[in-house]
Amino acid sequence: MAIHERSLVDPERVLRKERLVIDGVDVSGDWNLIILPRVVEDYDLDFYDEVIAQPEGKTIVNCYQCSYCTASCPVHNYWDERYNPRHFIYLARLGLIDELQKRADVMWRCVSCHKCTHRCPKGVLVEEVLKAILRVMAKRGIIEEYPSKKFDKFFMDSVYEYGRIEDGELLFGWIEKQGYQVVKDPILKKPIPFFGGVPDWLKDLAAKPIKNMNISFLILNAKHMLFHPRTKNWNRFKQVLRKVMEEEGVFTH
Amino acid sequence: MAVAQVRKPPMGGIGKRVAYYPGCSLEGAARAYDVSTRIVAKELGLELDYLEDYNCCGAMETKNVTFWGTMLLNARNMSLAKKQGHSVIVAPCNGCSFSLQRAEYFLETDKNVFERINSLLREGGVDPLNEIPHTYHILEWFYHEAGPEKVKERTKKPLRGLKVANYYGCLYTRPHFYARTYSHSGTEEQERPRMRETADDDEHPYYMNALLEAAGATSVEYEPMHTQCCGGPHSLSDEQVSEKFVMMLLQTAKRNGADIIATECPLCHASLEMYRHRLMMKGVPDVDVPAAYFTQLLGLAFGYSAGDVKLKDNLSDPLPVLQRLGLA
Ligand code: SF4
Ligand code: SF4
């Protein structure tokens, strides 16, 4: 596993001498590398406080940097070594915001598999803490909209509106958001899966129940797409949801 | 890899009649799971009481948008279960059981959360919670209230010759704070604050293996992929990572000789089927193992037809494999 704190050392601070003599002793060879100290002034301890202030972020205080989380993480192991939960916790604690920002392109990739949380010997809810860190970053505008956040919001909108979600709408709605051209019927404005510019794999998959003559499945899903399943008496509950979400600033960021 | 079990969880103790929280998926695209779950429960003499007018649990998505909103969504469902007279909720989806168990965790361990949620529930016209119902994954419930013995007794058409890769996914066993799992091969040292005796082994779950083996199937070696991620909440938003993860799952199953992958979560199942199709279109080798819900396989063993357990709903077409072995 790479030592990630190495990435905090700027290249120009690393000095390597051909010959190094200290107090008359030639220490060239293993000892000829010097790293100039760096004074960190651009830290922000409020960042850490904001993470702790969230109910899911509290357990960050327990972390003792053993890296068990990183060793377990599939995104780190199978996708990108730069994705390193332990390191993100380290940076958040020190308040090294610009360093976090440099990693913003991988930080959202967590698939919420909870291997980290499960194995952490100190009881840190790692996945939750990472999401809390991401949220504070978003609040401060140091991470751009990332795909999974767009999806989360899209999902939340549906739950908020109806109390329930519907697979077809979620899938085709998302595909449309990705810029594919989805054909809709003119009256109810619901997607028709087999036409338009939706990706081939999706057309193929959507055609399977037809090929299999799986009529009841088609009817069920068509019904759900036309009439979104809803929770009864949702409106009053929705008001309360709206209130807490407003407090959290969900509608503003 | 079979692990020596030092601790054997006691059987029973959950209750034969429970609140059934199917979740949005099971009433739509994952209809087959719902139908086959009901069949299996009926055969095993267990009763599912449908949770009326439930709302979405928020899955793995809303929790990243709003903490309090997600707590509220789940607390509402818990309150409905209480109202129907249940202190046990059973969910067949990893995402749903995770969400409910996560809410359980915060409600139980954080007094502020408990109090605030109760006052918000009142405001929303829902009964507040004086007691918090416990959520179990349906697999844990089947294992404890019926168990391999009962499955064996009910089996009319054993799944002879069927080699199964049992895929549990992430959240059935993780994190132990919510799922309450623990190591069955461990000793007291691995005692966990919230562990529940009936919960499955955390790193080497075996309940599904045991039930399907009792029905006559053979489990193939599938560790550690049995609890590896399928892309989960990112299966639509992060295609690159999800595709790679599913490829690893499918190829391992195939190379270990599996005929079929048994699933116990509609999200894992959908992700597997969707990426299986895409990978096959790309011509990636060894990714053609189909997937079926473990309840569908049990249904077949109990003598139900492929139509009864809705095998045609599975987009990965497990029918030919099962027909070849004379099982469907
Ligand atoms: S496993 Fe836990 S204690 Fe260890 S580095 Fe990760 S969060 Fe910190
Ligand atoms: S939950 Fe996220 S950070 Fe944790 S192990 Fe899984 S992918 Fe890695």
XYZ file of C-alpha atoms and ligand atoms in Angstrom:
597
model
C 0.000 0.000 0.000
C 1.284 3.390 -0.919
C 2.173 5.776 1.893
C -0.188 8.566 1.063
C 1.258 11.226 3.289
C 4.156 11.219 0.830
C 1.822 13.048 -1.519
C 1.726 15.932 0.955
C 5.413 16.644 0.282
C 5.870 19.074 -2.598
C 8.537 17.923 -5.058
C 10.500 21.144 -4.682
C 10.974 20.474 -0.967
C 12.804 17.260 -1.604
C 16.537 17.837 -1.838
C 18.880 15.129 -2.953
C 22.605 15.820 -2.724
C 25.256 14.024 -4.687
C 27.697 14.241 -1.774
C 26.704 15.111 1.730
C 29.252 15.771 4.475
C 28.009 16.647 7.949
C 30.520 17.525 10.684
C 33.271 16.050 8.591
C 31.501 12.718 8.176
C 30.562 11.647 4.665
C 26.932 10.552 4.856
C 26.277 10.246 1.125
C 24.254 7.238 0.074
C 21.280 6.417 2.231
C 21.340 9.738 4.020
C 21.597 12.135 1.125
C 17.892 12.968 0.971
C 16.599 15.990 2.831
C 13.019 17.188 3.009
C 12.680 20.852 3.856
C 10.079 21.458 6.532
C 6.784 22.899 5.449
C 4.835 25.297 7.579
C 1.175 24.644 7.098
C -0.815 27.811 7.512
C -3.767 27.100 5.323
C -5.516 24.701 7.660
C -9.042 25.172 8.849
C -10.096 23.506 12.060
C -13.699 24.573 11.623
C -13.925 21.949 8.945
C -13.392 19.192 11.487
C -15.948 20.742 13.820
C -18.490 20.805 11.056
C -17.932 17.111 10.401
C -18.383 16.262 14.078
C -21.488 18.394 14.302
C -23.336 15.976 12.026
C -24.856 12.930 13.722
C -23.085 10.524 11.331
C -19.777 12.328 11.586
C -19.295 12.082 15.336
C -17.281 8.892 15.409
C -14.427 10.421 13.405
C -12.861 11.321 16.775
C -12.095 7.650 17.469
C -9.882 7.064 14.461
C -6.309 6.023 15.248
C -5.178 5.823 11.634
C -4.560 2.103 11.491
C -5.712 1.950 7.859
C -7.773 -1.190 8.240
C -10.536 0.659 6.394
C -8.319 1.357 3.405
C -7.014 -2.192 3.349
C -10.609 -3.468 3.138
C -11.930 -0.975 0.623
C -12.759 -2.418 -2.819
C -12.559 0.967 -4.497
C -9.024 1.363 -3.206
C -8.034 -2.190 -4.060
C -9.713 -2.729 -7.401
C -10.208 0.720 -8.816
C -7.986 3.594 -7.784
C -5.230 3.653 -5.213
C -5.793 7.341 -4.669
C -9.090 6.508 -3.031
C -8.025 6.134 0.572
C -10.564 6.503 3.395
C -7.926 6.678 6.115
C -6.152 9.487 4.343
C -9.367 11.459 3.864
C -10.024 11.241 7.593
C -6.466 12.396 8.260
C -6.841 15.409 5.993
C -10.257 16.323 7.376
C -8.866 16.291 10.883
C -5.958 18.508 10.077
C -8.304 20.748 8.114
C -6.115 20.564 4.999
C -8.861 21.676 2.731
C -6.860 22.264 -0.414
C -5.441 18.759 -0.134
C -8.952 17.355 0.145
C -9.943 19.402 -2.855
C -7.141 17.853 -4.902
C -8.738 14.458 -4.267
C -12.292 15.558 -4.977
C -12.318 13.650 -8.262
C -12.071 10.273 -6.495
C -13.672 11.007 -3.146
C -17.231 10.418 -4.331
C -16.481 6.920 -5.628
C -17.347 5.104 -2.386
C -19.911 2.391 -3.186
C -21.200 2.261 0.402
C -20.247 -1.372 0.862
C -19.411 -0.726 4.506
C -16.386 -2.986 4.637
C -14.544 -0.102 6.248
C -17.181 0.516 8.905
C -17.533 -3.148 9.644
C -13.857 -3.776 10.188
C -12.759 -0.587 11.894
C -11.366 -1.652 15.261
C -12.190 1.691 16.825
C -15.874 1.845 16.026
C -15.614 4.666 13.517
C -18.628 4.606 11.180
C -16.197 5.182 8.347
C -18.587 5.251 5.416
C -20.880 7.643 7.236
C -17.971 9.844 8.235
C -16.786 10.027 4.629
C -20.257 11.064 3.516
C -20.276 13.699 6.242
C -16.926 14.995 4.955
C -18.293 15.127 1.414
C -21.303 17.036 2.605
C -19.210 19.667 4.356
C -17.060 19.962 1.235
C -20.172 20.497 -0.868
C -21.482 23.086 1.543
C -18.241 25.011 1.177
C -18.209 24.652 -2.550
C -14.892 22.812 -2.710
C -16.287 19.821 -4.559
C -18.275 20.033 -7.753
C -21.529 18.203 -8.401
C -20.537 14.576 -8.830
C -22.562 11.822 -10.521
C -23.629 9.926 -7.425
C -24.784 13.122 -5.760
C -26.953 13.918 -8.744
C -28.398 10.445 -8.525
C -29.002 10.696 -4.781
C -30.916 13.919 -5.273
C -32.878 12.504 -8.149
C -33.823 9.535 -5.976
C -34.704 11.768 -3.041
C -36.995 13.897 -5.209
C -39.008 10.833 -6.106
C -39.312 9.666 -2.504
C -40.187 13.152 -1.367
C -42.863 13.539 -4.008
C -44.612 10.170 -3.794
C -43.319 8.400 -0.695
C -42.335 5.532 -2.964
C -40.011 5.029 -5.893
C -40.611 3.300 -9.188
C -37.814 1.414 -10.944
C -38.753 2.310 -14.505
C -38.974 5.980 -13.818
C -35.705 5.924 -11.951
C -33.893 4.103 -14.744
C -35.260 6.066 -17.681
C -35.233 9.354 -15.815
C -31.575 8.826 -15.051
C -30.770 7.815 -18.614
C -32.432 10.996 -19.792
C -30.418 13.041 -17.326
C -27.289 11.521 -18.833
C -28.171 13.226 -22.077
C -29.752 10.310 -23.942
C -32.811 11.135 -25.959
C -35.804 9.321 -24.464
C -39.020 9.180 -26.483
C -42.188 9.857 -24.514
C -45.826 9.367 -25.239
C -47.540 12.637 -26.065
C -50.267 12.530 -23.439
C -48.859 11.362 -20.128
C -45.242 12.161 -21.023
C -44.006 8.752 -19.906
C -40.954 7.138 -21.522
C -41.358 4.503 -24.232
C -38.378 2.198 -23.741
C -37.813 0.848 -27.251
C -37.366 3.972 -29.302
C -35.205 7.019 -29.342
C -31.588 7.298 -28.387
C -31.484 5.121 -25.279
C -28.416 2.864 -25.132
C -28.625 -0.449 -26.989
C -28.164 -2.615 -23.937
C -31.198 -0.998 -22.367
C -33.351 -1.450 -25.458
C -32.322 -5.079 -25.530
C -33.101 -5.630 -21.871
C -36.432 -3.845 -22.098
C -37.390 -6.072 -25.025
C -36.754 -9.285 -23.085
C -40.122 -9.527 -21.335
C -41.767 -9.037 -24.741
C -39.700 -11.762 -26.365
C -40.518 -14.035 -23.441
C -44.220 -13.168 -23.743
C -44.123 -12.231 -20.088
C -47.384 -10.324 -20.283
C -48.184 -9.933 -16.587
C -44.748 -8.465 -15.948
C -45.218 -5.944 -18.741
C -48.640 -4.941 -17.503
C -47.445 -4.500 -13.930
C -44.514 -2.313 -14.880
C -46.481 -0.317 -17.427
C -49.101 0.331 -14.773
C -46.460 1.546 -12.357
C -44.896 3.776 -14.944
C -48.231 5.342 -15.800
C -49.526 5.610 -12.268
C -46.671 6.151 -9.899
C -47.155 4.083 -6.713
C -47.831 6.422 -3.816
C -48.021 6.311 -0.082
C -51.423 7.367 1.229
C -51.729 10.392 3.487
C -48.307 11.456 2.343
C -48.951 15.179 2.234
C -48.928 15.900 5.913
C -45.803 13.837 6.407
C -44.192 15.549 3.453
C -44.506 18.903 5.215
C -42.440 17.592 8.114
C -39.893 16.118 5.734
C -39.660 19.449 3.998
C -39.078 21.202 7.294
C -36.158 19.044 8.404
C -34.632 19.090 4.950
C -34.857 22.859 4.813
C -33.056 23.041 8.134
C -30.299 20.879 6.766
C -30.027 23.125 3.746
C -30.863 20.360 1.283
C -32.750 22.682 -1.020
C -30.018 25.317 -1.094
C -26.901 23.308 -1.938
C -14.138 -22.007 2.715
C -15.899 -23.651 5.586
C -14.918 -22.203 8.911
C -15.069 -24.188 12.115
C -17.999 -22.941 14.106
C -17.348 -22.493 17.757
C -20.689 -20.844 18.382
C -23.957 -22.213 17.109
C -26.720 -19.661 17.138
C -29.889 -20.879 18.871
C -32.794 -21.638 16.551
C -36.092 -19.792 16.674
C -36.766 -16.817 18.857
C -37.828 -14.345 16.201
C -41.501 -15.222 15.829
C -43.516 -17.042 13.185
C -45.723 -14.077 12.351
C -43.966 -10.839 11.486
C -44.481 -7.534 9.709
C -43.419 -7.852 6.079
C -41.775 -4.808 4.546
C -41.362 -5.712 0.863
C -39.915 -2.405 -0.291
C -40.560 -0.590 -3.556
C -38.520 -2.905 -5.756
C -40.420 -6.035 -4.856
C -43.666 -4.533 -5.988
C -42.226 -3.614 -9.364
C -39.296 -5.036 -11.263
C -38.441 -7.582 -8.561
C -41.941 -9.027 -8.427
C -40.485 -12.532 -8.748
C -38.749 -12.154 -5.395
C -41.961 -11.081 -3.686
C -44.022 -13.886 -5.189
C -41.453 -16.569 -4.434
C -40.880 -15.246 -0.912
C -44.556 -15.616 -0.144
C -44.527 -19.143 -1.539
C -41.562 -20.146 0.579
C -43.024 -18.585 3.722
C -46.298 -20.418 3.181
C -44.555 -23.737 2.641
C -42.457 -23.293 5.753
C -45.478 -22.474 7.877
C -44.554 -18.849 8.457
C -46.789 -15.833 8.179
C -45.990 -12.517 6.569
C -48.199 -9.616 7.551
C -47.933 -7.028 4.771
C -47.045 -3.609 6.129
C -49.866 -1.406 4.884
C -49.112 1.924 3.279
C -45.379 1.866 3.900
C -43.021 4.375 2.359
C -39.617 3.996 0.716
C -36.804 3.297 3.186
C -34.536 5.722 1.376
C -32.185 2.934 0.296
C -28.535 3.984 0.142
C -29.336 7.261 -1.542
C -31.396 9.549 0.645
C -29.059 9.118 3.570
C -26.447 11.072 1.638
C -28.895 13.918 1.099
C -30.581 14.193 4.467
C -29.862 12.489 7.758
C -33.043 13.561 9.507
C -35.254 12.933 6.525
C -33.966 9.383 6.230
C -34.467 8.758 9.939
C -38.029 10.006 9.577
C -38.787 7.784 6.591
C -37.726 4.703 8.515
C -39.287 5.742 11.784
C -42.605 6.090 9.985
C -42.374 2.495 8.791
C -41.437 1.317 12.266
C -44.398 3.139 13.691
C -46.719 1.481 11.164
C -45.384 -1.919 12.169
C -46.072 -1.147 15.821
C -49.553 -0.068 14.911
C -50.136 -3.409 13.225
C -49.025 -5.030 16.457
C -45.544 -6.185 15.497
C -42.224 -5.827 17.200
C -40.376 -7.613 14.388
C -40.051 -6.357 10.827
C -38.724 -8.615 8.112
C -37.314 -7.168 4.894
C -36.157 -9.202 1.887
C -33.899 -6.456 0.522
C -30.422 -5.656 1.774
C -31.031 -1.957 1.225
C -34.292 -1.931 3.173
C -33.007 -4.009 6.053
C -29.912 -1.819 6.165
C -31.948 1.384 6.304
C -34.273 0.142 9.005
C -31.422 -1.270 11.046
C -29.447 1.928 10.645
C -32.380 3.924 11.962
C -32.659 1.424 14.791
C -29.004 2.064 15.636
C -29.315 5.838 15.788
C -32.632 5.733 17.636
C -31.240 3.362 20.214
C -27.849 4.906 20.747
C -28.616 8.612 20.452
C -31.234 9.976 22.811
C -31.455 13.276 20.951
C -32.295 11.477 17.734
C -34.961 9.424 19.482
C -36.654 12.412 21.046
C -36.529 14.640 18.021
C -37.825 11.926 15.708
C -40.716 11.191 18.024
C -41.812 14.786 18.133
C -41.493 15.023 14.340
C -43.556 11.876 13.903
C -46.310 13.393 16.011
C -46.171 16.494 13.874
C -46.567 14.373 10.766
C -49.641 12.641 12.130
C -47.946 9.319 12.866
C -47.870 7.554 16.229
C -44.588 8.148 18.046
C -42.395 5.183 18.892
C -42.258 4.168 22.504
C -40.519 0.957 21.638
C -38.305 0.354 18.635
C -39.154 -2.701 16.520
C -36.233 -4.837 15.342
C -35.569 -5.538 11.704
C -34.317 -8.848 10.357
C -33.315 -9.817 6.873
C -35.724 -12.420 5.572
C -32.920 -14.944 5.169
C -32.126 -14.790 8.866
C -35.802 -15.270 9.622
C -36.189 -18.270 7.317
C -33.085 -19.842 8.757
C -34.165 -19.467 12.355
C -37.894 -20.007 12.200
C -37.817 -22.868 9.719
C -34.212 -23.872 9.163
C -32.588 -26.475 6.956
C -34.530 -29.328 8.587
C -37.869 -27.936 7.608
C -36.630 -27.099 4.120
C -35.474 -30.671 3.684
C -38.800 -31.960 4.895
C -40.672 -29.791 2.397
C -38.460 -30.534 -0.570
C -40.278 -32.561 -3.184
C -37.971 -32.021 -6.145
C -34.418 -31.722 -4.824
C -32.139 -29.351 -6.725
C -29.865 -32.262 -7.512
C -26.812 -31.390 -9.536
C -27.327 -27.642 -9.335
C -24.099 -25.863 -8.469
C -24.876 -22.567 -6.802
C -22.720 -19.551 -6.020
C -24.366 -17.964 -2.997
C -24.116 -14.216 -3.255
C -24.949 -12.297 -0.095
C -23.895 -8.801 -1.073
C -22.643 -6.150 1.285
C -25.263 -5.067 3.705
C -26.651 -8.394 4.820
C -23.664 -8.835 7.093
C -22.220 -5.346 7.275
C -21.651 -3.192 9.172
C -21.994 -5.138 12.413
C -23.194 -1.997 14.171
C -26.405 -2.196 12.192
C -26.670 -5.801 11.002
C -25.643 -7.122 14.439
C -23.534 -9.880 12.940
C -20.600 -11.509 14.677
C -18.047 -14.195 14.081
C -19.439 -17.680 14.643
C -15.962 -19.100 14.652
C -14.759 -16.604 17.215
C -14.757 -16.684 20.942
C -15.901 -14.184 23.547
C -13.076 -11.887 22.524
C -15.022 -10.972 19.417
C -18.108 -10.087 21.402
C -19.686 -6.992 19.900
C -21.799 -4.387 21.633
C -24.849 -4.824 19.422
C -24.456 -8.398 18.223
C -27.574 -10.519 18.000
C -27.303 -14.243 18.579
C -29.451 -15.147 15.592
C -27.456 -13.048 13.117
C -25.335 -14.692 10.461
C -21.554 -14.992 10.551
C -20.131 -11.630 9.578
C -17.278 -12.572 7.235
C -18.405 -16.076 6.286
C -22.199 -15.994 6.073
C -23.709 -19.433 5.498
C -27.484 -19.304 6.030
C -28.293 -19.269 2.314
C -25.802 -22.056 1.628
C -27.422 -24.122 4.358
C -30.989 -23.617 3.115
C -30.152 -24.337 -0.525
C -28.033 -27.335 0.375
C -30.936 -28.674 2.400
C -32.980 -28.353 -0.794
C -30.441 -30.529 -2.592
C -28.184 -27.977 -4.282
C -24.404 -27.929 -4.096
C -22.635 -24.717 -3.097
C -19.477 -23.811 -4.944
C -16.611 -21.953 -3.315
C -17.438 -18.269 -3.569
C -15.377 -16.502 -0.950
C -14.584 -13.658 -0.766
C -16.823 -12.620 -3.642
C -19.945 -13.675 -1.752
C -19.863 -10.401 0.164
C -18.109 -8.227 -2.399
C -19.915 -5.161 -3.704
C -21.939 -5.194 -6.954
C -21.681 -1.427 -7.369
C -24.728 -0.973 -5.174
C -25.980 2.600 -5.021
C -23.568 3.516 -7.800
C -24.797 0.942 -10.296
C -26.403 3.672 -12.354
C -24.240 6.644 -11.454
C -20.787 5.059 -11.685
C -20.873 2.613 -14.548
C -17.157 2.027 -14.795
C -16.687 0.828 -11.236
C -19.933 -1.161 -11.151
C -19.099 -2.926 -14.381
C -15.722 -3.965 -13.055
C -17.178 -5.209 -9.778
C -19.912 -7.230 -11.462
C -17.389 -8.661 -13.887
C -15.362 -9.944 -10.947
C -18.456 -11.471 -9.372
C -19.601 -13.233 -12.526
C -16.210 -14.490 -13.590
C -15.402 -15.888 -10.161
C -18.726 -17.727 -10.097
C -18.155 -19.154 -13.556
C -14.554 -20.161 -12.936
C -15.542 -21.856 -9.695
C -17.987 -23.985 -11.636
C -21.317 -22.386 -10.710
C -24.431 -22.978 -12.833
C -26.297 -20.153 -11.212
C -25.859 -17.302 -8.751
C -28.364 -17.240 -5.893
C -29.213 -13.735 -4.717
C -31.077 -12.348 -1.746
C -31.351 -8.663 -2.625
C -33.294 -7.102 -5.510
C -30.683 -4.388 -5.994
C -27.755 -6.791 -6.226
C -29.856 -8.955 -8.488
C -30.745 -6.088 -10.824
C -27.169 -4.888 -10.921
C -25.868 -8.371 -11.721
C -28.402 -8.905 -14.492
C -27.949 -5.492 -16.034
C -24.166 -5.619 -16.165
C -24.145 -9.264 -17.157
C -26.044 -8.267 -20.240
C -23.739 -5.374 -21.006
C -20.607 -7.422 -20.439
C -21.900 -10.166 -22.703
C -22.646 -7.627 -25.420
C -19.040 -6.474 -25.140
C -17.857 -10.055 -25.503
C -16.167 -10.304 -22.103
C -15.428 -13.996 -21.362
C -16.935 -16.063 -18.536
C -19.741 -13.751 -17.558
C -22.757 -15.775 -18.611
C -23.815 -17.248 -15.259
C -27.485 -16.330 -14.722
C -28.959 -15.190 -11.428
C -32.036 -16.285 -9.482
C -33.404 -15.335 -6.100
C -32.767 -17.986 -3.482
C -36.512 -18.086 -2.837
C -37.137 -18.964 -6.485
C -34.798 -21.922 -6.167
C -36.443 -23.028 -2.921
C -39.843 -22.679 -4.590
C -38.729 -25.006 -7.385
C -37.498 -27.510 -4.840
C -40.833 -27.361 -3.051
C -42.475 -28.532 -6.253
C -43.629 -25.243 -7.733
C -43.295 -24.592 -11.441
C -41.041 -22.075 -13.158
C -44.142 -20.015 -13.866
C -45.179 -20.020 -10.215
C -41.883 -18.536 -9.090
C -41.801 -16.183 -12.114
C -38.501 -17.363 -13.524
C -39.282 -15.543 -16.759
C -38.992 -12.237 -14.926
C -35.263 -12.810 -14.524
C -33.574 -10.899 -17.300
C -30.564 -13.200 -17.121
C -32.593 -16.233 -18.275
C -31.827 -18.945 -15.734
C -34.456 -21.209 -17.303
C -32.241 -23.037 -19.842
C -29.727 -23.997 -17.161
C -32.426 -25.271 -14.858
C -34.169 -27.125 -17.662
C -30.942 -28.785 -18.696
C -30.660 -30.204 -15.189
C -34.321 -31.196 -15.224
C -35.211 -28.829 -12.417
C -37.718 -26.593 -14.139
S -10.029 1.475 10.363
Fe -10.958 2.965 11.763
S -9.311 3.571 13.170
Fe -8.355 2.520 11.417
S -7.815 4.196 10.016
Fe -9.822 3.463 9.394
S -11.261 4.779 10.511
Fe -9.291 5.021 11.480
S -17.991 1.885 2.122
Fe -16.829 3.119 0.680
S -14.945 3.651 1.736
Fe -15.880 1.973 2.844
S -14.903 0.140 2.041
Fe -16.785 0.459 0.859
S -16.184 1.682 -0.913
Fe -14.516 1.790 0.584
